[in-house]
Tab-separated table of C-alpha atoms and ligand atoms in Angstrom:
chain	number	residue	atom	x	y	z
I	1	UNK	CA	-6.653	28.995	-14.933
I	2	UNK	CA	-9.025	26.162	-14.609
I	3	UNK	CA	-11.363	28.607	-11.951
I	4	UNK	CA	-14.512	25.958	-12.837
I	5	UNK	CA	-12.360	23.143	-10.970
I	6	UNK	CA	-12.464	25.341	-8.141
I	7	UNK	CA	-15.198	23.961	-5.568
I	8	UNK	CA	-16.812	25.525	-2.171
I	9	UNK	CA	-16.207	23.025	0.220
I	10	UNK	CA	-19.616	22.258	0.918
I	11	UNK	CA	-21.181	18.969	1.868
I	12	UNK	CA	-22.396	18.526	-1.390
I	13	UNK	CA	-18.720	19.182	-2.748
I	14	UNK	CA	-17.080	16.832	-0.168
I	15	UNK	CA	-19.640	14.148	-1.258
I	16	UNK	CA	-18.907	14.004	-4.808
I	17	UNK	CA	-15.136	14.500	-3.996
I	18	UNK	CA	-15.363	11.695	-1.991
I	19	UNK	CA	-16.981	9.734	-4.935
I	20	UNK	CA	-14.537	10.753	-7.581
I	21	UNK	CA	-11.467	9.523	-4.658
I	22	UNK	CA	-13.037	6.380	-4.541
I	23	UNK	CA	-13.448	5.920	-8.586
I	24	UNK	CA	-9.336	6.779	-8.698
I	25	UNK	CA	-9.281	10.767	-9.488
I	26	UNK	CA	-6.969	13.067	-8.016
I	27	UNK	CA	-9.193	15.884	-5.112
I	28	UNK	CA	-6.874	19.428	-4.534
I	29	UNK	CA	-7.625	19.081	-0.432
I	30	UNK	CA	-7.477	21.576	2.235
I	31	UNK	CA	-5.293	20.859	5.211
I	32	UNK	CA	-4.327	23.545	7.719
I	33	UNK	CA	-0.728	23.419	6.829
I	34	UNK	CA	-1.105	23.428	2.971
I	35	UNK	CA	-3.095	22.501	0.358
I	36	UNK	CA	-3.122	18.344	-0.529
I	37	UNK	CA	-2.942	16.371	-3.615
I	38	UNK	CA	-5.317	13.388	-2.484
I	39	UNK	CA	-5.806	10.187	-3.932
I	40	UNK	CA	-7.062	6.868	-2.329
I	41	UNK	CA	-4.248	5.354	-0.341
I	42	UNK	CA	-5.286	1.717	-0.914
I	43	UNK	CA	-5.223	2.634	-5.119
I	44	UNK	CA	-2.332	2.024	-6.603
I	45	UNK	CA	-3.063	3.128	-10.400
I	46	UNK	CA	-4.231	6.385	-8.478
I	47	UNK	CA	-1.053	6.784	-6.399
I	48	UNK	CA	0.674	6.986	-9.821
I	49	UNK	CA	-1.310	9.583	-10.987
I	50	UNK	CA	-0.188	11.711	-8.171
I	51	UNK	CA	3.491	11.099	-8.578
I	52	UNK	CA	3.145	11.739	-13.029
I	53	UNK	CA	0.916	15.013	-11.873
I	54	UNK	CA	3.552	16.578	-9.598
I	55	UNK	CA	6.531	14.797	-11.781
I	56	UNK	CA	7.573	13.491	-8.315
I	57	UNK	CA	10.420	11.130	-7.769
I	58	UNK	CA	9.504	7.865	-7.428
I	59	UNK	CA	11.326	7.505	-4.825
I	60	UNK	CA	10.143	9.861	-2.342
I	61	UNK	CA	7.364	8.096	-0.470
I	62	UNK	CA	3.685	9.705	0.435
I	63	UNK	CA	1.914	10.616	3.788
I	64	UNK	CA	-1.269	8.854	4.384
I	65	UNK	CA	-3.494	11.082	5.880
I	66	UNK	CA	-6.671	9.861	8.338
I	67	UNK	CA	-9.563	10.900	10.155
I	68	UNK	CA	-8.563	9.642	13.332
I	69	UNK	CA	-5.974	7.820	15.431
I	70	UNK	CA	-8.124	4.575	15.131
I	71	UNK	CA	-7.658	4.779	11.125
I	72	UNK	CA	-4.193	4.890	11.608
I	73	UNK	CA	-3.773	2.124	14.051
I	74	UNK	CA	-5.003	-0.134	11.081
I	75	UNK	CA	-2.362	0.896	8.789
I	76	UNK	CA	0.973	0.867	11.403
I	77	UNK	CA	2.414	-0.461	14.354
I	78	UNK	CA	2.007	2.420	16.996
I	79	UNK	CA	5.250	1.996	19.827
I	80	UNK	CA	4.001	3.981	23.115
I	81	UNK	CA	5.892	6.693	22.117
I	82	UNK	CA	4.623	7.521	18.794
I	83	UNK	CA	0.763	6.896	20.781
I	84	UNK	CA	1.691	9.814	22.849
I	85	UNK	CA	2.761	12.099	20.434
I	86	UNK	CA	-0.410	11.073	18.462
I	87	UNK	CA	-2.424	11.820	21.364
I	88	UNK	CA	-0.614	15.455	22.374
I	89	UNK	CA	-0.447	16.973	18.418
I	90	UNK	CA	-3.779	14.955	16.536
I	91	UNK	CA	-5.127	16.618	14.468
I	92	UNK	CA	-2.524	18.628	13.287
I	93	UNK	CA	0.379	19.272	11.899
I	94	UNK	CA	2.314	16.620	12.604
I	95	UNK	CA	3.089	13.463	10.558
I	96	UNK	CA	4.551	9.523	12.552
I	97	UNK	CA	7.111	7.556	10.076
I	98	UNK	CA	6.079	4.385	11.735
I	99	UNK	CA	6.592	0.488	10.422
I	100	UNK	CA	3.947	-0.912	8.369
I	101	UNK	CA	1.163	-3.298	9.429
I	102	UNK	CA	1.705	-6.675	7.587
I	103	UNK	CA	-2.044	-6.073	6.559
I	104	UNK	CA	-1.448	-2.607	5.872
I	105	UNK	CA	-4.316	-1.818	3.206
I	106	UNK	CA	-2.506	0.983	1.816
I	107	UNK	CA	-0.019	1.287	-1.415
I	108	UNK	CA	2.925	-0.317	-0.805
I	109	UNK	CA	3.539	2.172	-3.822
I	110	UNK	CA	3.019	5.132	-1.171
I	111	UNK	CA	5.909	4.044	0.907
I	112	UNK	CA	8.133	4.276	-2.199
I	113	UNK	CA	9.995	0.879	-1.233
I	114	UNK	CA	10.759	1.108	2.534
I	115	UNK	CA	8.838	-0.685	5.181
I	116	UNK	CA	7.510	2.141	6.727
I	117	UNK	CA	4.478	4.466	6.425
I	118	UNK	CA	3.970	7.888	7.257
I	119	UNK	CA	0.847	8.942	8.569
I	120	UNK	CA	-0.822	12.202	9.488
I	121	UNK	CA	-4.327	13.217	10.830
I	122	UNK	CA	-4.890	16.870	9.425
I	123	UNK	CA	-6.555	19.453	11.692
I	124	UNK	CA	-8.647	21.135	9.131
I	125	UNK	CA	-12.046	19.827	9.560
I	126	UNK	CA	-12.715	19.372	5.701
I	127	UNK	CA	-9.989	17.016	5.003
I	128	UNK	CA	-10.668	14.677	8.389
I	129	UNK	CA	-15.070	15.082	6.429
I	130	UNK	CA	-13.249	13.930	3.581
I	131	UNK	CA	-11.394	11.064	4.525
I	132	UNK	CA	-14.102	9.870	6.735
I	133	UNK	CA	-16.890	9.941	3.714
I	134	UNK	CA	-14.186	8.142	1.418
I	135	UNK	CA	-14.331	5.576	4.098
I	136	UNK	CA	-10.129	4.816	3.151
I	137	UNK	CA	-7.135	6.817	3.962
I	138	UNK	CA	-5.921	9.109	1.530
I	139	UNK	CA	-2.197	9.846	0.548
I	140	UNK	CA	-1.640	13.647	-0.245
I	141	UNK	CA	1.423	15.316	-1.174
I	142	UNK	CA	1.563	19.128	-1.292
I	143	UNK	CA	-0.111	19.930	-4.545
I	144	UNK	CA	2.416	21.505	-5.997
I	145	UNK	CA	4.597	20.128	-8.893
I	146	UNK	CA	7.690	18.791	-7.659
I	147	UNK	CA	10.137	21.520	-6.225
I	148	UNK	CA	7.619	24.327	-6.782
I	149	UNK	CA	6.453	26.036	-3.548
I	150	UNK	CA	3.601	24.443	-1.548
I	151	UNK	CA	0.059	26.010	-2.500
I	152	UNK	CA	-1.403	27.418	0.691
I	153	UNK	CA	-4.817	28.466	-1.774
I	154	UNK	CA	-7.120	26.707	-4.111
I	155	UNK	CA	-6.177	29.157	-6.548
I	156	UNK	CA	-2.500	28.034	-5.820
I	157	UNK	CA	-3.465	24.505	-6.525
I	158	UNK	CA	-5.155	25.624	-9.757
I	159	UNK	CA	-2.592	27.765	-10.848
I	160	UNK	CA	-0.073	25.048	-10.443
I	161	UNK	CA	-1.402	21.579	-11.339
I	162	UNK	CA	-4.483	22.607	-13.640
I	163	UNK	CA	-6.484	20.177	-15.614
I	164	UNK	CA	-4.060	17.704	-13.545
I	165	UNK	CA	-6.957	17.367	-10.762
I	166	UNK	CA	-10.514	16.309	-11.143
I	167	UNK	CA	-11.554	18.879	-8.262
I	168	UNK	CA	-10.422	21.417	-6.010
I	169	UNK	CA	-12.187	21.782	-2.785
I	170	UNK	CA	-11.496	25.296	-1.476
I	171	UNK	CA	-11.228	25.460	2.910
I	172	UNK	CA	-9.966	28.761	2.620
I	173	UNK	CA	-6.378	30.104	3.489
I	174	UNK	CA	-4.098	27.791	5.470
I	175	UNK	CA	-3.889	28.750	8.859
I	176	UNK	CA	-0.372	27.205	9.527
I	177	UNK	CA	1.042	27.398	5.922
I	178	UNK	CA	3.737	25.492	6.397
I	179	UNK	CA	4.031	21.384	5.834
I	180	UNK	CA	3.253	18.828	8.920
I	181	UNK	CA	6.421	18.226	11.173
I	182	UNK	CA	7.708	15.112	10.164
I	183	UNK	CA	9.126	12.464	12.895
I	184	UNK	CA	10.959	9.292	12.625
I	185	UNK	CA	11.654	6.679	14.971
I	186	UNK	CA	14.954	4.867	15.692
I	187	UNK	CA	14.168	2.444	18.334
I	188	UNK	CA	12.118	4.671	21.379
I	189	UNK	CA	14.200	7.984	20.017
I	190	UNK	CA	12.257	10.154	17.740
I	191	UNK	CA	13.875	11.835	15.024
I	192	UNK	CA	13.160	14.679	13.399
I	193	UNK	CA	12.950	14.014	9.811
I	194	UNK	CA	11.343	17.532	8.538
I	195	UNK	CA	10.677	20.538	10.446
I	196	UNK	CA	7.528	21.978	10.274
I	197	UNK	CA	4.094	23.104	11.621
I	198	UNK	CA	4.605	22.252	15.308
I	199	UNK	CA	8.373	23.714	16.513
I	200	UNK	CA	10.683	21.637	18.331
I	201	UNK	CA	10.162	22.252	21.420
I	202	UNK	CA	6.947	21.687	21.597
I	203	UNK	CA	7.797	18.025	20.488
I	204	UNK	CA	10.490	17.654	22.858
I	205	UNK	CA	8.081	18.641	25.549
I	206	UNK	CA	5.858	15.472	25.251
I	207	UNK	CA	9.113	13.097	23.676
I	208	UNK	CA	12.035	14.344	25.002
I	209	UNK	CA	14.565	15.257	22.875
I	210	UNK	CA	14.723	14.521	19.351
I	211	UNK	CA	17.548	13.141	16.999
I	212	UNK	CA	18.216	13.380	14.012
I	213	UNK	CA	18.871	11.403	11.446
I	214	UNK	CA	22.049	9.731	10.830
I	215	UNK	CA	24.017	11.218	7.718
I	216	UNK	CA	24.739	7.889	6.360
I	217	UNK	CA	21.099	6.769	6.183
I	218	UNK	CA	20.013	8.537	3.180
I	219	UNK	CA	16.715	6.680	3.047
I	220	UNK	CA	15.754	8.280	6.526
I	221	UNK	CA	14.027	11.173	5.281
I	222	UNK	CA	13.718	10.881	1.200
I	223	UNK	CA	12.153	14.057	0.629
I	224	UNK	CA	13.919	16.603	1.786
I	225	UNK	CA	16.399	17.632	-1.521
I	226	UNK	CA	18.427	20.971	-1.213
I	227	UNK	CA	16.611	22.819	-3.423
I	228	UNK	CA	12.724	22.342	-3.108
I	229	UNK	CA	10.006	25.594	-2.562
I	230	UNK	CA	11.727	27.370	-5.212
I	231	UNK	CA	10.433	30.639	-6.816
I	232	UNK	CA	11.686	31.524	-9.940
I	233	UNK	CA	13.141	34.846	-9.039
I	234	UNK	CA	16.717	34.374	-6.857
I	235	UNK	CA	16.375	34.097	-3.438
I	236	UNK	CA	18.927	35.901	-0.890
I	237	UNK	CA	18.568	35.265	3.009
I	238	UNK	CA	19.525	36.642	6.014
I	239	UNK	CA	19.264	40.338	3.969
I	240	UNK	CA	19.433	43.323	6.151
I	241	UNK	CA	18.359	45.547	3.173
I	242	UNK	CA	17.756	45.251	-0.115
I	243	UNK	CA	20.574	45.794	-2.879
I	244	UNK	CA	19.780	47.115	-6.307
I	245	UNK	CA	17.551	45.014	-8.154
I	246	UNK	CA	16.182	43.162	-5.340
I	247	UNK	CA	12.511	43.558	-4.238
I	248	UNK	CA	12.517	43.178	-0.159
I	249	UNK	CA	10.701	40.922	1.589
I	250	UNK	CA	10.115	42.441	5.538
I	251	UNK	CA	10.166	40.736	8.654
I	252	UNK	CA	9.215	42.347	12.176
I	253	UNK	CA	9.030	46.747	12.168
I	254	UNK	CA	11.810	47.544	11.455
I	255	UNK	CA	11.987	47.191	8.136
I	256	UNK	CA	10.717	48.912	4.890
I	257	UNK	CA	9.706	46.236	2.909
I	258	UNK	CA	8.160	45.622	-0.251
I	259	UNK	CA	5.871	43.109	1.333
I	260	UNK	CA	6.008	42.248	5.163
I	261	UNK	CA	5.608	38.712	6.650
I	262	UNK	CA	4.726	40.051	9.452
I	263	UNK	CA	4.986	43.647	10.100
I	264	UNK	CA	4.585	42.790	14.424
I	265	UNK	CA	7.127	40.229	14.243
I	266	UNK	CA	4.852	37.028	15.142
I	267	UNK	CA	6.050	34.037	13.420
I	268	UNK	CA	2.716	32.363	12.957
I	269	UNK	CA	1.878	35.031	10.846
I	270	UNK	CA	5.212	34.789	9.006
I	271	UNK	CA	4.679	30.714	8.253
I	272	UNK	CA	0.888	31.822	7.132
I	273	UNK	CA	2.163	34.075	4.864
I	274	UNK	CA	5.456	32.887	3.515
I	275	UNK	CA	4.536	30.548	0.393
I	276	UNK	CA	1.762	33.020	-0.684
I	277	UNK	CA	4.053	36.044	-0.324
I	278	UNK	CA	7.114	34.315	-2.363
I	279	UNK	CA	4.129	33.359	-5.456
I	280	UNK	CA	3.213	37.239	-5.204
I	281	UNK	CA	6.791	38.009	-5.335
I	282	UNK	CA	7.282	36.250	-8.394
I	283	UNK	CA	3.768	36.837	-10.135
I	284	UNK	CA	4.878	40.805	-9.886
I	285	UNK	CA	7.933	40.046	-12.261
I	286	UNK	CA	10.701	40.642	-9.949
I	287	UNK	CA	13.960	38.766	-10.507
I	288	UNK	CA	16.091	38.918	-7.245
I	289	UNK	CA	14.280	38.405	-3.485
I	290	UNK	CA	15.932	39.456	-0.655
I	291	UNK	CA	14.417	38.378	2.384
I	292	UNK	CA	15.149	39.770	5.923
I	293	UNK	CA	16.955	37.774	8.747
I	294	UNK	CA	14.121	35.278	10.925
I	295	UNK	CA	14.910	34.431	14.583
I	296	UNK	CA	15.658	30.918	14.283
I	297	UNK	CA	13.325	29.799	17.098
I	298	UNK	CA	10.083	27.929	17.563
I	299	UNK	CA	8.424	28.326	13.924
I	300	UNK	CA	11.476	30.176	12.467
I	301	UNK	CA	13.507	27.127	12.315
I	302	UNK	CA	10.885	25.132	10.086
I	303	UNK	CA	10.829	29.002	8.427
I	304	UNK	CA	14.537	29.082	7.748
I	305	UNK	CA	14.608	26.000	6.441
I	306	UNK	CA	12.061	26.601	3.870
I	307	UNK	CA	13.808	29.733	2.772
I	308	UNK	CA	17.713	27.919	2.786
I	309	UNK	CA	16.006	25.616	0.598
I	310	UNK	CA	14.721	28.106	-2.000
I	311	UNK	CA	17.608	29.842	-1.960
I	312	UNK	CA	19.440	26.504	-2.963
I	313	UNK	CA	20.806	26.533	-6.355
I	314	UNK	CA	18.537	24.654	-8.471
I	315	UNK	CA	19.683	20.787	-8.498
I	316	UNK	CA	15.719	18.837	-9.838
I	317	UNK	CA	15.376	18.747	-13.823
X	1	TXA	O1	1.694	19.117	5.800
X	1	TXA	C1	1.939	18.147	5.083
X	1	TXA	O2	2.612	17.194	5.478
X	1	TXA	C2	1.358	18.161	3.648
X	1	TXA	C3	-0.159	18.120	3.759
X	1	TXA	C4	-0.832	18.027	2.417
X	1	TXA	O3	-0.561	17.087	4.597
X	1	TXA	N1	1.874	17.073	2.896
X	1	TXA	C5	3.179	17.027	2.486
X	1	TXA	O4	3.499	15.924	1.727
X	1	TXA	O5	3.984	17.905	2.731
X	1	TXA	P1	4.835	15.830	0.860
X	1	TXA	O6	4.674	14.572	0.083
X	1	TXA	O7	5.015	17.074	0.110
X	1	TXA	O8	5.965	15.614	1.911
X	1	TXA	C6	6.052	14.403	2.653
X	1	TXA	C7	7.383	14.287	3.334
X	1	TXA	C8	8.493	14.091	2.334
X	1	TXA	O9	9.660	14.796	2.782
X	1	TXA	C9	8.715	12.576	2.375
X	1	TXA	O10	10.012	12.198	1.993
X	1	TXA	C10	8.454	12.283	3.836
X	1	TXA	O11	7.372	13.137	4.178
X	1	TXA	N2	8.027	10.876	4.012
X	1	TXA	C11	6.887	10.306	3.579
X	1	TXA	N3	6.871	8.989	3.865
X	1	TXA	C12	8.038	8.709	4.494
X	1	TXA	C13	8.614	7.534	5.023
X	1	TXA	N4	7.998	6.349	4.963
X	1	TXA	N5	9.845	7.631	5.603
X	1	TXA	C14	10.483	8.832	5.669
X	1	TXA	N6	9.976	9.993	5.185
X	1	TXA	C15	8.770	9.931	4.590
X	2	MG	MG1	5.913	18.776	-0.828
């Protein structure tokens, strides 16, 4: 279970965190949406570490996260409307898909072959410590292996990756629980290239509305494969009750539920639980989830997507 690995993210932890990053290790890092597999953004020979410790496709590029908008400016080229959205939703859950600088210090192995970078300033204050004592930005998938569902605890990260990670640095819980919001650019129009953390229309608020991707540019969003955040019990959605066999996961009060996302029917609660309540699910032996319908509003829609894609049938070796 790898426990020792486990680290109170102290000052003295994010120090000598901060000194492994820069000697090339791996750091499990707290963000408020989940937990991070960091490495040092400008190290290439540590960039492919991460992708051998999650067996990641190569070709599904990395965020680089910062400590502030200034750290990003150095990496891409910011258009006024990416600045604004920067300025409304940093820190936080949201990550820019922006070109990269010529200079660009980081990995051109991080961008996984296109000419963009994505870039993210997290919102939990010891990732933004981190970053700022390793002096470089750091790229950090979820630190899960690939297709397993995101780790929203240390423990998650240790259960999952193992000896895989030179040290886990444990924030606590993750208050959003579900990954950044991801947004693309074509031209001034932002697409959406992942929901996530922050809903829609809070997005459209400061950009106006968002596109999406067009179906014939596969590139646009790399990441996001059908089946992904799978348990390994079956997953049924949209349940109104359970059938025989199937342990019942509750949304809202009206239902009698095994376990209850939320039992008031707030979604932020929901996204904070969901990844920790499907790894209970399956840690208790069941075989067959049924999980009840989510309005598909505000967070729901980054929820429902999360569960559709679980309940995918399994297409990653
Ligand atoms: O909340 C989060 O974003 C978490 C925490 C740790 O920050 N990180 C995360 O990273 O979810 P990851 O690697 O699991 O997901 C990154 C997503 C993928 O869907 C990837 O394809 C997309 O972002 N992405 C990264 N760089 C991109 C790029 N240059 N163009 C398009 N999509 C990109
Ligand atoms: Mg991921």
């Amino acid at each position: 279970m790898n426990r020792n690995r486990i680290s109170p993210a102290t000052a003295d932890a994010i120090t000598r965190a901060a000194e492994k990053l820069r000697a090339g290790q791996l750091v499990g890092m707290p963000t408020e949406t989940v937990y991070g597999l960091a490495a040092d953004a400008t190290n290439g020979e540590a960039i492919a570490r991460i992708y051998e410790a999650k067996n990641r496709p190569r070709f599904n590029p990395l965020i680089a996260h910062v400590s502030d908008l200034e750290m990003a400016r150095q990496l891409v080229v910011f258009t006024p409307e990416a600045e604004r959205l920067a300025t409304a939703f940093w820190p936080g859950p949201l990550t820019l898909v922006l070109p990269r600088r010529p200079d660009c210090p980081v990995s051109e192995l991080a961008s996984a072959g296109l000419d963009t970078l994505a870039v993210r300033c997290p919102g939990h204050a010891v990732a933004r410590s981190l970053i700022a004592a390793t002096g470089r930005p750091l790229v950090a998938p979820s630190a899960n292996p690939s297709g397993a569902i995101s780790p929203t605890t240390a423990q998650h990260v240790a259960d999952g990756l193992g000896n895989r990670v030179d040290i886990i640095l444990d924030g606590g819980a993750c208050s959003v629980g579900l990954e950044s919001t991801v947004i693309g650019f074509d031209g001034e129009t932002p697409l959406l290239l992942r929901k996530g953390g922050i809903g829609r229309q809070e997005i459209e608020a400061v950009a106006g509305r968002l596109g999406s991707p067009a179906p014939d540019a596969p590139k646009a969003s790399p990441g996001m494969l059908a089946s992904h955040y799978a348990p390994a019990a079956s997953l049924r959605i949209n349940a109104k009750s359970p059938r025989s066999g199937e342990v019942y996961l509750g949304f809202g009060p009206d239902w009698p539920a095994d376990l209850n996302l939320s039992p008031t029917g707030r979604l932020d609660e929901a996204a904070a639980n969901l990844f920790a309540y499907l790894r209970r699910l399956d840690a208790s032996g069941a075989r067959a989830i049924a999980v009840a319908p989510i309005p598909d509003k505000g967070l729901g829609e980054a929820i429902n997507d999360r569960l559709r894609r679980a309940a995918a049938p399994r297409d990653l070796s």
